[in-house]
Amino acid sequence: MVKIAPSILSADFCNLERDIRRVSTADWLHVDVMDGAFVPNLTIGVPVVASIRKHTEMFLDVHLMIDKPVRYVEQFCKAGADLLSVHLEADHPTRIADALHAMEANGVKKAVALRPITSAKAVLPYIEQLDMVLVMTVEPGFGGQKFMESQLDTIREVRALIDKYNPACELEVDGGIAPGTAEQVIEAGATVLVAGSAVYGAEDPAKAIELLRGSAS
Ligand code: DX5
Ligand code: ZN
């Protein structure tokens, strides 16, 4: 069954505990970390992840949109992340491999993320050791953007590589996911759907989560 991961980027940061409780029927909680360099936006860092960890048992899916992420992997692991995604565009391949090793050493699940410009083949050096591949369906940086249909091909290509080399690996999509686009990405092979505005912009977030889940049937 497809997993739903609401993104707290669209939550009210002054009422984060309340807004996390509002999505407690979801499978994972998606946490967007931005550094103002890899992407033109700043969000939250290690202390906020540590605070979130104290207030929820939810699986914390932490999306690092930061340059040279290996510098912070251990801190995010210690703060309580359950899974970390590092962008393949954020450092040299050897340092991406180092970041994945650091996750492994800390018992945290490992993922790589792809900007829309990055080809599916870029996951090949890592695929056999990954727990997840994250395919962006918008340019990373902001919530509420329009889903890029051209990314459906990348999702299909990554799905084919996962089926061939590591069938247990999850395939997450992030950006512009709402009931209509959810159906398309599931059809293309996604297993985890991130949704920010579609969940938090809804009057009833729990209902929005169910609606997204329903897109699988
Ligand atoms: C964008 C973030 C997303 C964002 C998605 O860079 O990685 O997780 O919160 O927001 P929506 O679902 O509104 O596109
Ligand atoms: Zn994200």
Coordinates of C-alpha atoms and ligand atoms in Angstrom, one line a residue:
M1 CA 0.0 0.0 0.0
V2 CA 1.2 3.5 -0.8
K3 CA 2.5 5.6 2.1
I4 CA 1.5 9.2 2.7
A5 CA 4.1 11.6 4.1
P6 CA 2.6 15.1 4.9
S7 CA 5.2 17.9 4.6
I8 CA 5.4 20.2 7.6
L9 CA 6.7 22.9 5.4
S10 CA 3.0 23.8 5.0
A11 CA 2.3 23.6 8.7
D12 CA 2.1 26.6 11.1
F13 CA 5.5 26.6 12.7
C14 CA 4.2 28.3 15.8
N15 CA 1.8 25.4 16.3
L16 CA 3.9 22.6 15.0
E17 CA 2.9 20.1 17.7
R18 CA -0.8 20.7 16.9
D19 CA -0.2 20.5 13.2
I20 CA 1.8 17.2 13.6
R21 CA -1.1 15.8 15.6
R22 CA -3.4 16.8 12.8
V23 CA -1.7 14.4 10.4
S24 CA -1.1 11.5 12.8
T25 CA -3.1 9.1 10.6
A26 CA -0.4 9.5 7.9
D27 CA 2.4 6.9 7.5
W28 CA 5.4 9.2 7.7
L29 CA 6.2 12.9 8.5
H30 CA 8.2 14.7 5.9
V31 CA 10.6 17.3 7.2
D32 CA 12.1 19.8 4.7
V33 CA 15.5 21.1 5.6
M34 CA 16.8 24.0 3.4
D35 CA 20.0 26.0 3.7
G36 CA 19.5 29.0 1.5
A37 CA 22.4 27.8 -0.7
F38 CA 21.4 24.5 -2.3
V39 CA 17.9 26.0 -2.6
P40 CA 16.9 29.7 -2.4
N41 CA 15.0 29.2 0.9
L42 CA 15.7 28.7 4.6
T43 CA 13.6 26.5 6.8
I44 CA 14.5 24.4 9.8
G45 CA 17.6 22.6 11.2
V46 CA 18.8 20.0 13.7
P47 CA 17.3 21.5 16.9
V48 CA 13.8 21.5 15.4
V49 CA 14.1 17.9 14.3
A50 CA 15.2 17.0 17.8
S51 CA 12.2 18.8 19.3
I52 CA 9.8 17.1 16.9
R53 CA 11.3 13.7 17.9
K54 CA 10.3 14.4 21.5
H55 CA 6.7 15.0 20.6
T56 CA 5.8 12.3 18.1
E57 CA 6.4 8.6 17.4
M58 CA 5.8 9.1 13.7
F59 CA 8.5 8.0 11.2
L60 CA 10.6 11.1 10.5
D61 CA 11.5 11.3 6.8
V62 CA 14.0 14.1 6.6
H63 CA 14.7 15.7 3.2
L64 CA 18.0 17.5 3.3
M65 CA 18.1 20.3 0.7
I66 CA 21.6 21.4 1.7
D67 CA 25.0 21.7 0.2
K68 CA 27.6 19.1 1.2
P69 CA 25.1 17.2 3.4
V70 CA 27.7 14.8 4.8
R71 CA 28.6 17.6 7.2
Y72 CA 25.3 17.3 9.0
V73 CA 24.3 13.7 8.6
E74 CA 25.4 12.5 12.0
Q75 CA 23.7 15.4 13.8
F76 CA 20.4 14.7 12.0
C77 CA 20.7 11.0 12.9
K78 CA 21.3 11.8 16.5
A79 CA 18.4 14.3 16.5
G80 CA 16.1 11.4 15.7
A81 CA 15.6 11.2 12.0
D82 CA 14.4 7.7 10.8
L83 CA 15.4 8.3 7.2
L84 CA 17.6 10.9 5.5
S85 CA 17.5 11.9 1.8
V86 CA 20.6 13.6 0.4
H87 CA 20.5 15.3 -3.0
L88 CA 22.9 13.8 -5.6
E89 CA 23.5 17.3 -6.9
A90 CA 24.7 18.6 -3.5
D91 CA 28.2 17.1 -3.5
H92 CA 30.8 14.9 -5.3
P93 CA 29.9 11.2 -5.6
T94 CA 32.5 10.1 -3.0
R95 CA 31.1 12.5 -0.5
I96 CA 27.5 11.3 -1.2
A97 CA 28.8 7.8 -0.6
D98 CA 30.3 9.0 2.7
A99 CA 27.0 10.5 3.7
L100 CA 25.2 7.2 3.1
H101 CA 27.9 5.4 5.2
A102 CA 27.3 7.8 8.0
M103 CA 23.5 7.0 7.9
E104 CA 24.3 3.3 7.9
A105 CA 26.6 3.7 10.9
N106 CA 23.9 5.5 12.8
G107 CA 21.2 3.0 12.0
V108 CA 19.2 5.5 9.9
K109 CA 17.5 4.6 6.6
K110 CA 19.3 5.9 3.5
A111 CA 17.9 7.8 0.5
V112 CA 19.1 9.9 -2.4
A113 CA 17.1 12.6 -4.0
L114 CA 17.0 13.9 -7.6
R115 CA 16.2 17.4 -8.8
P116 CA 14.1 17.5 -12.0
I117 CA 17.2 18.1 -14.1
T118 CA 19.0 14.9 -12.9
S119 CA 18.6 11.7 -14.9
A120 CA 17.3 8.5 -13.3
K121 CA 20.6 6.8 -14.2
A122 CA 22.4 8.9 -11.5
V123 CA 21.1 6.5 -8.8
L124 CA 22.9 3.5 -10.3
P125 CA 26.1 3.7 -8.2
Y126 CA 24.1 3.7 -5.0
I127 CA 20.9 1.8 -5.8
E128 CA 21.7 -1.6 -4.2
Q129 CA 22.3 -0.1 -0.8
L130 CA 19.3 2.4 -0.7
D131 CA 16.1 2.2 1.3
M132 CA 14.5 4.9 -0.9
V133 CA 14.9 7.1 -4.0
L134 CA 13.2 10.5 -3.9
V135 CA 12.2 12.0 -7.2
M136 CA 11.3 15.7 -7.1
T137 CA 8.3 16.7 -9.1
V138 CA 8.9 20.4 -8.7
E139 CA 12.1 22.4 -8.4
P140 CA 13.1 22.0 -4.7
G141 CA 12.7 25.1 -2.5
F142 CA 9.1 25.9 -2.0
G143 CA 5.7 24.3 -1.3
G144 CA 2.6 24.9 -3.4
Q145 CA 4.2 24.7 -6.8
K146 CA 2.8 23.0 -9.9
F147 CA 3.5 19.3 -10.5
M148 CA 5.9 18.8 -13.4
E149 CA 4.4 16.2 -15.6
S150 CA 7.7 15.7 -17.4
Q151 CA 8.9 14.0 -14.2
L152 CA 6.6 11.0 -14.8
D153 CA 9.2 9.6 -17.2
T154 CA 11.9 9.9 -14.5
I155 CA 9.6 8.1 -12.0
R156 CA 9.1 5.3 -14.5
E157 CA 12.8 5.0 -15.2
V158 CA 13.7 4.9 -11.5
R159 CA 10.9 2.3 -11.0
A160 CA 12.5 0.1 -13.6
L161 CA 15.9 0.4 -12.0
I162 CA 14.5 -0.4 -8.6
D163 CA 12.7 -3.4 -9.9
K164 CA 15.9 -4.6 -11.5
Y165 CA 18.4 -3.9 -8.7
N166 CA 16.6 -3.5 -5.4
P167 CA 12.9 -4.2 -5.4
A168 CA 12.5 -3.5 -1.7
C169 CA 13.6 0.2 -2.2
E170 CA 10.8 2.8 -1.8
L171 CA 10.2 5.4 -4.5
E172 CA 9.1 8.7 -3.0
V173 CA 7.7 11.6 -5.0
D174 CA 7.7 15.2 -3.7
G175 CA 6.1 18.3 -5.1
G176 CA 2.6 19.3 -6.4
I177 CA 1.0 16.0 -5.2
A178 CA -2.8 16.2 -4.9
P179 CA -5.5 13.6 -5.6
G180 CA -5.2 14.0 -9.5
T181 CA -1.4 13.9 -9.7
A182 CA -1.2 11.2 -7.0
E183 CA -3.0 8.8 -9.3
Q184 CA -0.4 9.5 -12.1
V185 CA 2.6 9.0 -9.9
I186 CA 1.3 5.8 -8.4
E187 CA 0.7 4.5 -11.8
A188 CA 4.3 5.4 -12.8
G189 CA 5.6 3.4 -9.8
A190 CA 5.7 5.7 -6.7
T191 CA 5.2 4.1 -3.3
V192 CA 5.5 7.1 -1.0
L193 CA 3.7 10.4 -1.6
V194 CA 4.8 13.7 0.0
A195 CA 2.1 16.3 0.2
G196 CA 2.3 19.7 1.8
S197 CA -0.3 22.1 0.6
A198 CA -2.8 19.3 -0.4
V199 CA -2.9 18.1 3.2
Y200 CA -2.4 21.3 5.3
G201 CA -4.4 23.5 2.9
A202 CA -7.4 21.2 3.3
E203 CA -10.1 21.9 5.8
D204 CA -9.8 18.4 7.1
P205 CA -6.2 17.1 6.8
A206 CA -7.1 13.5 7.9
K207 CA -9.7 13.4 5.0
A208 CA -7.1 14.8 2.6
I209 CA -4.7 11.9 3.6
E210 CA -7.5 9.4 3.0
L211 CA -8.2 10.9 -0.4
L212 CA -4.5 10.6 -1.4
R213 CA -4.5 7.0 -0.2
G214 CA -7.6 6.3 -2.2
S215 CA -5.7 7.3 -5.3
A216 CA -4.1 3.9 -5.2
S217 CA -7.3 2.0 -5.8
Ligands
DX5_1 C1 9.8 21.4 -1.8 C2 9.7 20.4 -0.7 C3 8.4 19.7 -0.6 C4 7.2 20.6 -0.3 C5 6.0 20.0 -1.1 O1 11.1 21.7 -2.0 O2 10.7 19.4 -0.8 O3 8.4 18.7 0.4 O4 6.8 20.8 1.0 O5 4.9 20.9 -1.0 P1 3.7 20.7 -1.9 O6 3.1 19.4 -1.6 O7 2.8 21.9 -1.5 O8 4.1 20.8 -3.4
ZN2 ZN 10.5 17.6 0.5

